[in-house]
mmCIF file of C-alpha atoms in Angstrom:
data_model
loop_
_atom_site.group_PDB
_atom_site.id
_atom_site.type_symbol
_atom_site.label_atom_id
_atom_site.label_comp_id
_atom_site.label_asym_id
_atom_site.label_seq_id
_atom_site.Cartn_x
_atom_site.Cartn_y
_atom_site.Cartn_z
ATOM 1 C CA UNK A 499 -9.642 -12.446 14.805
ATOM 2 C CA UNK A 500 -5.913 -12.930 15.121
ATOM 3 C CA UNK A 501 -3.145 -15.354 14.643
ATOM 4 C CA UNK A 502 -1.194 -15.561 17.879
ATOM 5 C CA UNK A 503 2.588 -16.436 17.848
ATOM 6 C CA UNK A 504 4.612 -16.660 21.246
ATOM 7 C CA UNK A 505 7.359 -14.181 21.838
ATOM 8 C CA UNK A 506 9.002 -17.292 22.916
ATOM 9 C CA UNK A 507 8.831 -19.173 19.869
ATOM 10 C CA UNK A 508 9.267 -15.798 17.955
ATOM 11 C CA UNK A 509 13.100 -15.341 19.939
ATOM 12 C CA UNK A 510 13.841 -18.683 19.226
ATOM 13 C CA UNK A 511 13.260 -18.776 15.236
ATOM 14 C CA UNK A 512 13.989 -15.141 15.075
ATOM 15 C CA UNK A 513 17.381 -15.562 13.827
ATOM 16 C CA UNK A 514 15.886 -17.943 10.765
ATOM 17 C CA UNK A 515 13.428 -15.482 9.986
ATOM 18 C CA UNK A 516 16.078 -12.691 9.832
ATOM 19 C CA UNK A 517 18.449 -15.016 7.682
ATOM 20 C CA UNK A 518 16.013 -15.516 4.954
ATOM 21 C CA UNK A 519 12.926 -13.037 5.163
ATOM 22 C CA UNK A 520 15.543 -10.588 6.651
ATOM 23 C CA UNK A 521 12.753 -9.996 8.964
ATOM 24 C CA UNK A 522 13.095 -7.590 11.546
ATOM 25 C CA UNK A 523 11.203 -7.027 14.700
ATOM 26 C CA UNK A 524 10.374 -3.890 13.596
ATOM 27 C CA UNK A 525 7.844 -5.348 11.537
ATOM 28 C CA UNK A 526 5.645 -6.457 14.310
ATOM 29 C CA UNK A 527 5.630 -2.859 15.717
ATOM 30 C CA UNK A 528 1.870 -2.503 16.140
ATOM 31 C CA UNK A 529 1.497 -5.806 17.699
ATOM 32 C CA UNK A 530 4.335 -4.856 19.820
ATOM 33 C CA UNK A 531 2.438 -1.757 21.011
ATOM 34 C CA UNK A 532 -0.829 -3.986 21.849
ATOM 35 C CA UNK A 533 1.035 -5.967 24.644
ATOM 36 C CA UNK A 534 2.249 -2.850 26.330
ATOM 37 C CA UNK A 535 -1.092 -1.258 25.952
ATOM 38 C CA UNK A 536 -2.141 -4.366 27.683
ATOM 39 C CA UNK A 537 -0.634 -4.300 30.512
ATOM 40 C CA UNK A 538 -0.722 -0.781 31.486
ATOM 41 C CA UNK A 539 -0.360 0.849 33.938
ATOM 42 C CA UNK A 540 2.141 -1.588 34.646
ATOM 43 C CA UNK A 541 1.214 -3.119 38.034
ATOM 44 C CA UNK A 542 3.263 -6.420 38.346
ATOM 45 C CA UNK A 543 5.525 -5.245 35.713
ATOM 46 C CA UNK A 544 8.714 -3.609 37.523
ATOM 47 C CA UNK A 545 11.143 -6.156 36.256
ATOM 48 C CA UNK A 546 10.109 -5.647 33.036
ATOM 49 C CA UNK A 547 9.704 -2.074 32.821
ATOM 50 C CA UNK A 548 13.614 -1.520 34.112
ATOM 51 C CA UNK A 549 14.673 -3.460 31.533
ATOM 52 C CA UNK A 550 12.668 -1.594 29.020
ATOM 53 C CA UNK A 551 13.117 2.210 30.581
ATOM 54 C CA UNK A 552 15.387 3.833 28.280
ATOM 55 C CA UNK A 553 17.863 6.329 30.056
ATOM 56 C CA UNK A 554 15.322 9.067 29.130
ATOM 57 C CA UNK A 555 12.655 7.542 30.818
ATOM 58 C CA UNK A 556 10.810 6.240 27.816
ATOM 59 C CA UNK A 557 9.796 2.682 27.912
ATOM 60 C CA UNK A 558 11.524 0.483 24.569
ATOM 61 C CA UNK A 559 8.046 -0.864 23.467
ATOM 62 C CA UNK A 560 9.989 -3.659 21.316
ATOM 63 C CA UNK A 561 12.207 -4.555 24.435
ATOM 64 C CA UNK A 562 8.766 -4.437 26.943
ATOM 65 C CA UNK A 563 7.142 -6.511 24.380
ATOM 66 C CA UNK A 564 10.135 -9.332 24.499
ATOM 67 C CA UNK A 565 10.543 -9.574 27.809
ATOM 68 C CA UNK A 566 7.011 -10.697 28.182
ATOM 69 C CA UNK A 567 5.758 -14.175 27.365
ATOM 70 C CA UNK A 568 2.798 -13.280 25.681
ATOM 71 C CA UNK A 569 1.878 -13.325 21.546
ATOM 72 C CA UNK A 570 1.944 -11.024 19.157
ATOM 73 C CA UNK A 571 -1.692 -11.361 17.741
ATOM 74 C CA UNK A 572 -1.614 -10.692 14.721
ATOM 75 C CA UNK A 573 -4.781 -9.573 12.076
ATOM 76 C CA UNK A 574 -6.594 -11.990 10.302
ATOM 77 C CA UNK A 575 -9.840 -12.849 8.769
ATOM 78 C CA UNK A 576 -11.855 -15.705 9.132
ATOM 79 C CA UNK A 577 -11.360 -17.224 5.447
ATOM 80 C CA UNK A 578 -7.140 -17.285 6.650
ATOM 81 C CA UNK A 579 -8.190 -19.114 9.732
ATOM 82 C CA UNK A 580 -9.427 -22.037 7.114
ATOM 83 C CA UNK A 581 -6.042 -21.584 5.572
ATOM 84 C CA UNK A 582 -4.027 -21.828 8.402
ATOM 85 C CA UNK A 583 -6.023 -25.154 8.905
ATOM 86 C CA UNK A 584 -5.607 -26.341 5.733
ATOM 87 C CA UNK A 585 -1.740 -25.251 5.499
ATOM 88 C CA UNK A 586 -1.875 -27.648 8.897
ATOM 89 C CA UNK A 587 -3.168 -30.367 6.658
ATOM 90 C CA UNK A 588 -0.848 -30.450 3.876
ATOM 91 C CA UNK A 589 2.234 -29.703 6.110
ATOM 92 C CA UNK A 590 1.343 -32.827 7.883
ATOM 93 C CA UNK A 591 0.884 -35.259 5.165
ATOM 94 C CA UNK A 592 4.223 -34.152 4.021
ATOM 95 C CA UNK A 593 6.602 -34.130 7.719
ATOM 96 C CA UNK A 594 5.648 -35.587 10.874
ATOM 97 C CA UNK A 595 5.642 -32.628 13.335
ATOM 98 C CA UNK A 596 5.401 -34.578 16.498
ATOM 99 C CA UNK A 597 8.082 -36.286 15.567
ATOM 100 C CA UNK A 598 10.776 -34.603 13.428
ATOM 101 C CA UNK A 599 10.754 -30.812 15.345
ATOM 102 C CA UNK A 600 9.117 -29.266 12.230
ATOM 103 C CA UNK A 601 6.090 -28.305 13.840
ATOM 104 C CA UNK A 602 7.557 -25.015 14.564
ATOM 105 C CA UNK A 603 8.575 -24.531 11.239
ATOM 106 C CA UNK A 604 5.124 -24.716 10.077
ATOM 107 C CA UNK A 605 4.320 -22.090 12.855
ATOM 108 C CA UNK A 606 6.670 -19.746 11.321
ATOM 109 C CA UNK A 607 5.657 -19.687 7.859
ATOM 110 C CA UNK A 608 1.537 -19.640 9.007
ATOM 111 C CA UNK A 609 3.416 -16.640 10.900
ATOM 112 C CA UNK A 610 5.006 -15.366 7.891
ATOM 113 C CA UNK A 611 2.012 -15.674 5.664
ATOM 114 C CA UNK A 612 -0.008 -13.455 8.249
ATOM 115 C CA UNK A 613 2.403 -10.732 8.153
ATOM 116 C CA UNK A 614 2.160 -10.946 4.059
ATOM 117 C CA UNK A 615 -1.520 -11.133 4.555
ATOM 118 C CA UNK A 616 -2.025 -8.086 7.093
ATOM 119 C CA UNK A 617 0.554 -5.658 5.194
ATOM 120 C CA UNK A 618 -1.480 -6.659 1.514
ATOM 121 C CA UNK A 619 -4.550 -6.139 3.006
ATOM 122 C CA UNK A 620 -3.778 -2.895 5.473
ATOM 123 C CA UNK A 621 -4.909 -4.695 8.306
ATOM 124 C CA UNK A 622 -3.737 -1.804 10.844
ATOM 125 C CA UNK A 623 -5.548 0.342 12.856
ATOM 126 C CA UNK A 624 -6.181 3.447 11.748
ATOM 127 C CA UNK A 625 -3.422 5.411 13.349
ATOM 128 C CA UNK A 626 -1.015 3.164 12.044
ATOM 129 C CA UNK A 627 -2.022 3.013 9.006
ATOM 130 C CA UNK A 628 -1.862 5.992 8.417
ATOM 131 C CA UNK A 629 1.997 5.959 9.525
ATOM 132 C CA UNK A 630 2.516 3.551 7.163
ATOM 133 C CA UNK A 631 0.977 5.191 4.276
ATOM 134 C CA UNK A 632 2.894 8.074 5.187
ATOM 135 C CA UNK A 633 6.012 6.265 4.835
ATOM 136 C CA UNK A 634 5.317 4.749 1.852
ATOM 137 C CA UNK A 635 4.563 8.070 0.254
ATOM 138 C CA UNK A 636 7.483 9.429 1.534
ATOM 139 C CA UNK A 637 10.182 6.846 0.953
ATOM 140 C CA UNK A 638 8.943 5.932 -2.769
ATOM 141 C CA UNK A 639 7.507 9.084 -4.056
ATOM 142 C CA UNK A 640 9.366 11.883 -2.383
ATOM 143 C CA UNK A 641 12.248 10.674 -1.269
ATOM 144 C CA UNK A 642 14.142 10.255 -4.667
ATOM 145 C CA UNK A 643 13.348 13.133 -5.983
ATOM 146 C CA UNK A 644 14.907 14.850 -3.393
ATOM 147 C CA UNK A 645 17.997 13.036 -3.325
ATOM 148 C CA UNK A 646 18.279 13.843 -6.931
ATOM 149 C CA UNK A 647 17.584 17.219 -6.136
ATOM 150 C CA UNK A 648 20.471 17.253 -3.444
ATOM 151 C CA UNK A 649 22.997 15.562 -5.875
ATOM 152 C CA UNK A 650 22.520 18.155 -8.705
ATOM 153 C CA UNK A 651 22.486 21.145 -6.066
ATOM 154 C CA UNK A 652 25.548 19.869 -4.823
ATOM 155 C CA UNK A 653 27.317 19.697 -8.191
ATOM 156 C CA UNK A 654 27.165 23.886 -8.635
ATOM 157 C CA UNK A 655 27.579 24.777 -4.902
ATOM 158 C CA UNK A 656 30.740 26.696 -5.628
ATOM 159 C CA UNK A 657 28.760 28.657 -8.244
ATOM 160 C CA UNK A 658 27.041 30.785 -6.279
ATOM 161 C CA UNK A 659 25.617 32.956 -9.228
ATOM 162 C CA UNK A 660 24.324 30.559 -11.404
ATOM 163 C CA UNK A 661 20.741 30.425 -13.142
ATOM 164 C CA UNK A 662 18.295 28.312 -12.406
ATOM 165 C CA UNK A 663 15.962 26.939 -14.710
ATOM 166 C CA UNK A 664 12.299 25.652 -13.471
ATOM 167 C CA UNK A 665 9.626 23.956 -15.710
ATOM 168 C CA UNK A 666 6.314 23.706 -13.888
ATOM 169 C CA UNK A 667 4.147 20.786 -15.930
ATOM 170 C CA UNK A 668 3.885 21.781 -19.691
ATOM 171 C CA UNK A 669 4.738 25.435 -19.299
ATOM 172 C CA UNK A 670 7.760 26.932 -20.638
ATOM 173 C CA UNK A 671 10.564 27.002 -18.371
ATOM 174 C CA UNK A 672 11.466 29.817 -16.319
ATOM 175 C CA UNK A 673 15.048 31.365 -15.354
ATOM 176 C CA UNK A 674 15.746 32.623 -12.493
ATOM 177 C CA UNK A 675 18.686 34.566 -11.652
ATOM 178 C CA UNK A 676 19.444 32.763 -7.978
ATOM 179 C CA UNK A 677 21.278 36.228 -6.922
ATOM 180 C CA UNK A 678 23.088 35.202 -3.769
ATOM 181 C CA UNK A 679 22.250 31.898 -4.122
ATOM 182 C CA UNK A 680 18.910 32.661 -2.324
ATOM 183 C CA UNK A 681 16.946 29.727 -3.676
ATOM 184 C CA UNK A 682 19.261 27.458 -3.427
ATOM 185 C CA UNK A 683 20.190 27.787 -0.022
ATOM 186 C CA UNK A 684 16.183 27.725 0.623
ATOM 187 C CA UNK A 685 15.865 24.097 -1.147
ATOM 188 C CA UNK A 686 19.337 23.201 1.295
ATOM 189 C CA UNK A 687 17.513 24.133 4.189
ATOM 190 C CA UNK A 688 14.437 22.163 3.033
ATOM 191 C CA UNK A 689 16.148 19.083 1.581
ATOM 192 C CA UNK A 690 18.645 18.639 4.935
ATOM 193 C CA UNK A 691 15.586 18.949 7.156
ATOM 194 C CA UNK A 692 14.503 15.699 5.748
ATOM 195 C CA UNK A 693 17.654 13.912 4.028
ATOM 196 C CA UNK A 694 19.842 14.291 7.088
ATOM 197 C CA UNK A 695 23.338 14.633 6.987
ATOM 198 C CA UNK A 696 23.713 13.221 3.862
ATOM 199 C CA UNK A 697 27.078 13.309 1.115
ATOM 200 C CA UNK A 698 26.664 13.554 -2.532
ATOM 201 C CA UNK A 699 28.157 9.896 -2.543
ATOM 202 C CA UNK A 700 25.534 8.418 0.308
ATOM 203 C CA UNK A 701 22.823 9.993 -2.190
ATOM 204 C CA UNK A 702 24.226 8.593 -4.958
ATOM 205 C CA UNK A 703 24.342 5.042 -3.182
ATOM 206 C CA UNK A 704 20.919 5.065 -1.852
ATOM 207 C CA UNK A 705 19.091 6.087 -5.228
ATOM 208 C CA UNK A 706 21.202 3.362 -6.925
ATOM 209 C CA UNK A 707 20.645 0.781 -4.601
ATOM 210 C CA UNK A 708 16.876 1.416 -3.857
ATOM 211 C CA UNK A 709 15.229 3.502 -6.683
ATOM 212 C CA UNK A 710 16.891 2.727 -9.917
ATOM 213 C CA UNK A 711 15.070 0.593 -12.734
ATOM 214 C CA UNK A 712 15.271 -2.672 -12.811
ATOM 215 C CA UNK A 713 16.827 -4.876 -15.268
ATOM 216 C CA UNK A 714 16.221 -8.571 -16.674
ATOM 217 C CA UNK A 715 12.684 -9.701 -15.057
ATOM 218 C CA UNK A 716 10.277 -7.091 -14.665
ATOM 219 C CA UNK A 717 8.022 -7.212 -11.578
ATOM 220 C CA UNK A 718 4.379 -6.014 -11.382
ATOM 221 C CA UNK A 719 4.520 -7.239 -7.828
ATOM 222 C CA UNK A 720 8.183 -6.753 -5.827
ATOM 223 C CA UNK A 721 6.662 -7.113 -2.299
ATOM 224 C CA UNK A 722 5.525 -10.873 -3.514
ATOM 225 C CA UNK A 723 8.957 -11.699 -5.172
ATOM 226 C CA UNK A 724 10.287 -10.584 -1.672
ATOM 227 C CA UNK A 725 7.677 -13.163 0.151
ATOM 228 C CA UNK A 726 8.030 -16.229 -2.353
ATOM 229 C CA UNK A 727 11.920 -15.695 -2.250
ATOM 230 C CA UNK A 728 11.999 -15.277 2.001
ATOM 231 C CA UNK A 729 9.968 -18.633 1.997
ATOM 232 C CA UNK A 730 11.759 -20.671 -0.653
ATOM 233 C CA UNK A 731 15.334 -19.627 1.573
ATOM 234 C CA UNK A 732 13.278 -20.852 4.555
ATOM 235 C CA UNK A 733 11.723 -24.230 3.412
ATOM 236 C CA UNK A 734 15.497 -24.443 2.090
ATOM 237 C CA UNK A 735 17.247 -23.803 5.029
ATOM 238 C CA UNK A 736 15.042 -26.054 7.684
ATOM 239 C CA UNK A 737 12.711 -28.291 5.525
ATOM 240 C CA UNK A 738 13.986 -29.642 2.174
ATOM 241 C CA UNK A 739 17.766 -29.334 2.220
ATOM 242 C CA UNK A 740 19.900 -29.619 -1.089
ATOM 243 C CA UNK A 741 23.055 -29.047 -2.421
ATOM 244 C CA UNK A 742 22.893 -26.090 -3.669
ATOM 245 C CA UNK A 743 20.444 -26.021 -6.438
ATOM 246 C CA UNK A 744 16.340 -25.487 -6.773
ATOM 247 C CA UNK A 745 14.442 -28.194 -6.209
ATOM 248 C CA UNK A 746 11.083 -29.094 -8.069
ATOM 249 C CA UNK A 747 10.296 -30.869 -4.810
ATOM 250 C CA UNK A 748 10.846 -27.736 -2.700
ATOM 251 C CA UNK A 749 9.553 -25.543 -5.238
ATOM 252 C CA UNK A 750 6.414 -27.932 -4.970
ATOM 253 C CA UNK A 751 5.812 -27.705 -1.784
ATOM 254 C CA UNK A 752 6.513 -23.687 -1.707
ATOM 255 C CA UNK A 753 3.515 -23.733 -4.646
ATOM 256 C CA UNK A 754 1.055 -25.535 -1.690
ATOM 257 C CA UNK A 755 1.926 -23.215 0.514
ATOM 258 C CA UNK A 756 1.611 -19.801 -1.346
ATOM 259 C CA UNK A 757 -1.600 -21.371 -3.110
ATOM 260 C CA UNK A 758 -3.403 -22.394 0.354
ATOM 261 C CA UNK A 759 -3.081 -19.037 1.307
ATOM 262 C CA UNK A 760 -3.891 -17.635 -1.934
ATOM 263 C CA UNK A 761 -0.988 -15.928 -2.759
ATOM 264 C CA UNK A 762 -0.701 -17.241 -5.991
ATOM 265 C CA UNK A 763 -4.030 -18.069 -7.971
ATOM 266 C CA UNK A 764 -4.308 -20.009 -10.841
ATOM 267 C CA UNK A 765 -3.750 -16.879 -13.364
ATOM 268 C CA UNK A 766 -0.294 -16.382 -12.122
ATOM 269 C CA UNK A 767 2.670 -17.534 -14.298
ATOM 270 C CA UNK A 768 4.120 -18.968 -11.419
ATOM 271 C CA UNK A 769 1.470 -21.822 -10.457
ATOM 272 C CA UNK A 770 3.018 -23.892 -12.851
ATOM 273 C CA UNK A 771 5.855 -25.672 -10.806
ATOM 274 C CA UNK A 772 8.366 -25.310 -13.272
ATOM 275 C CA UNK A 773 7.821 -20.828 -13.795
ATOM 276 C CA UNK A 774 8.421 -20.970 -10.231
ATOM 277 C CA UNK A 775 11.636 -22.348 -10.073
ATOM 278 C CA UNK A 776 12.478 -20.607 -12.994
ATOM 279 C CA UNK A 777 11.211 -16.949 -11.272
ATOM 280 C CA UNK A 778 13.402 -18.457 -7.774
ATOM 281 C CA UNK A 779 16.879 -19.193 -9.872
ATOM 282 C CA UNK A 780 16.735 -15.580 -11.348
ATOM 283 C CA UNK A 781 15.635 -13.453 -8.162
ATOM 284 C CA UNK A 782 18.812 -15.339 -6.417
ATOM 285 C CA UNK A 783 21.091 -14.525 -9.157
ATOM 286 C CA UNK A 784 19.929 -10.980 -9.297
ATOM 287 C CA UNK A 785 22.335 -8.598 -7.837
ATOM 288 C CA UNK A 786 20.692 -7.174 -5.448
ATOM 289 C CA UNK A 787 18.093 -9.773 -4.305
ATOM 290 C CA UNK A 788 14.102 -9.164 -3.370
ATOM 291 C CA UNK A 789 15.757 -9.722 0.432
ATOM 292 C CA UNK A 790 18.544 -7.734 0.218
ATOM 293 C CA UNK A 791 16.464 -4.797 -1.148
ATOM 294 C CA UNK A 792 14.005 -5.340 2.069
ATOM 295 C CA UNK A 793 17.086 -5.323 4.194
ATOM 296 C CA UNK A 794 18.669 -2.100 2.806
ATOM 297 C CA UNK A 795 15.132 -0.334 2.126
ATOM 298 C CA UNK A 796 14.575 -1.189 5.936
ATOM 299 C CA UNK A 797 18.146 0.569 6.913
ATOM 300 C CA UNK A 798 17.779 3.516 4.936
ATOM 301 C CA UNK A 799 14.343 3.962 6.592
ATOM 302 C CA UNK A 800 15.340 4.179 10.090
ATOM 303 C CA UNK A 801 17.634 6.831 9.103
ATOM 304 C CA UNK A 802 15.561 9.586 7.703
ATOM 305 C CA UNK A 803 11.786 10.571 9.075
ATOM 306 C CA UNK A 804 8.155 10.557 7.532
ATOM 307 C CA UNK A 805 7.643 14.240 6.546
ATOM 308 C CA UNK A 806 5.077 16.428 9.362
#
């Protein structure tokens, strides 16, 4: 079962969804991949496919995919079809969608919930999943250590006869002389394969901005701060306007909608009306916001590589 969402609709509140999820069409890249698996081997397609063939002859699955008017479908279960139906329902008694245009603003969060819903759930196919897993391994648990790594290597590169000192678990650490600066230039070779052509300062930047601890509020969950914070900006910016300030009657309606979908249960701090506005005043005054961190997680990712 799958919720299907026009590429036509999806170009035309693309630039919303990017402005306060800072959603990307990356994200749909499975879904993507399904409509050009679809219509291979490309039979009534030529159109298309030139504006999709790259100059190496590889076809741009995310430009294929928009040129089409099809849907990305994406993965749901039957108990989120009710949802959607019931998210319908409530939407509904609230706006008038045949009337006031909002109809495809109720589209776009049903949309946004699915995307939530798929990536919580790992509805992927197998191959992709695993991708994904690999990433995430990568990019949270191997990644910073390496730029750390990198920065303090970098710090006694003109020393080329300096000790190194190793401490494997609970065992007493080890000196080694690093004659010739053997194993350092090994761990170089290693940590360029997979950093890139990185600086000291870029290194420094990155673990900062993605991987340090965070301060104030503490998160069990930063994946749903990103999600309630993406959809509060949205119901702000196209359903309940104000001037400037949080609402109780948009953070009311942004409790229906991340309770129909059960995104928030009744054991979460934030049902209460007033937690939630609370919990959306401090994640926009935080420096680096839930969508800013997506944004800049998402551009340091399509720099580096999941490890073969």
């Amino acid at each position: 079962m799958t919720l299907d969402f026009s590429i036509v609709d999806l170009k035309w509140i693309y630039s919303g969804l990017q402005e306060c999820y800072g959603f990307d069409y990356s994200e749909l890249s499975e879904e993507f991949s399904s409509i050009l698996q679809q219509h291979y081997p490309f039979k009534h397609e030529a159109d298309i496919l030139a504006k999709a063939t790259t100059e190496d002859g590889k076809v741009d699955i995310q430009k294929f995919a928009l040129e089409t008017n099809d849907c990305v479908a994406i993965p749901i279960t039957t108990e989120f079809a009710k949802q959607v139906k019931e998210f319908y329902s409530i939407f509904s008694s609230i706006f008038i969608p045949e009337l006031d245009g909002s109809a495809i603003h109720c589209e776009a969060l049903c949309l946004m919930a699915a995307i939530y819903y798929r990536d919580k759930h790992h509805l992927f196919s197998e191959i992709h999943e695993d991708i994904m897993n690999d990433d995430f391994v990568y990019s949270r648990k191997i990644r910073p250590d390496q730029l750390k790594l990198f920065i303090e290597l970098s710090k006694g590169r003109k020393r080329t006869w300096d000790n190194i000192k190793i401490s494997v678990g609970n065992n007493s650490p080890v000196i080694l002389g690093n004659y010739e600066w053997w194993l350092s230039q090994k761990l170089f070779e290693l940590l360029r394969k997979d950093l890139g052509d990185i600086t000291v300062e870029e290194a420094e930047k990155e673990l900062k901005e993605l991987y340090s601890d965070e301060r104030g509020r503490k998160s069990a969950d930063p994946h749903l701060n990103y999600f309630m914070l993406g959809s509060y900006l949205y119901i702000r910016k196209f359903l309940i306007q104000d001037n400037g300030k949080v609402t109780t009657s948009q953070c009311d309606f942004l409790l229906r909608y991340l309770t129909v979908f059960g995104i928030l249960d009744r054991q979460d701090k934030n049902f209460q009306v007033n937690n939630l506005q609370a919990t959306i005043k401090s994640l926009l005054s935080s420096k680096v916001n839930p969508i800013q961190k997506h944004i800049k997680e998402r551009e340091y990712r399509s720099n580096f590589g999941v490890i073969e």
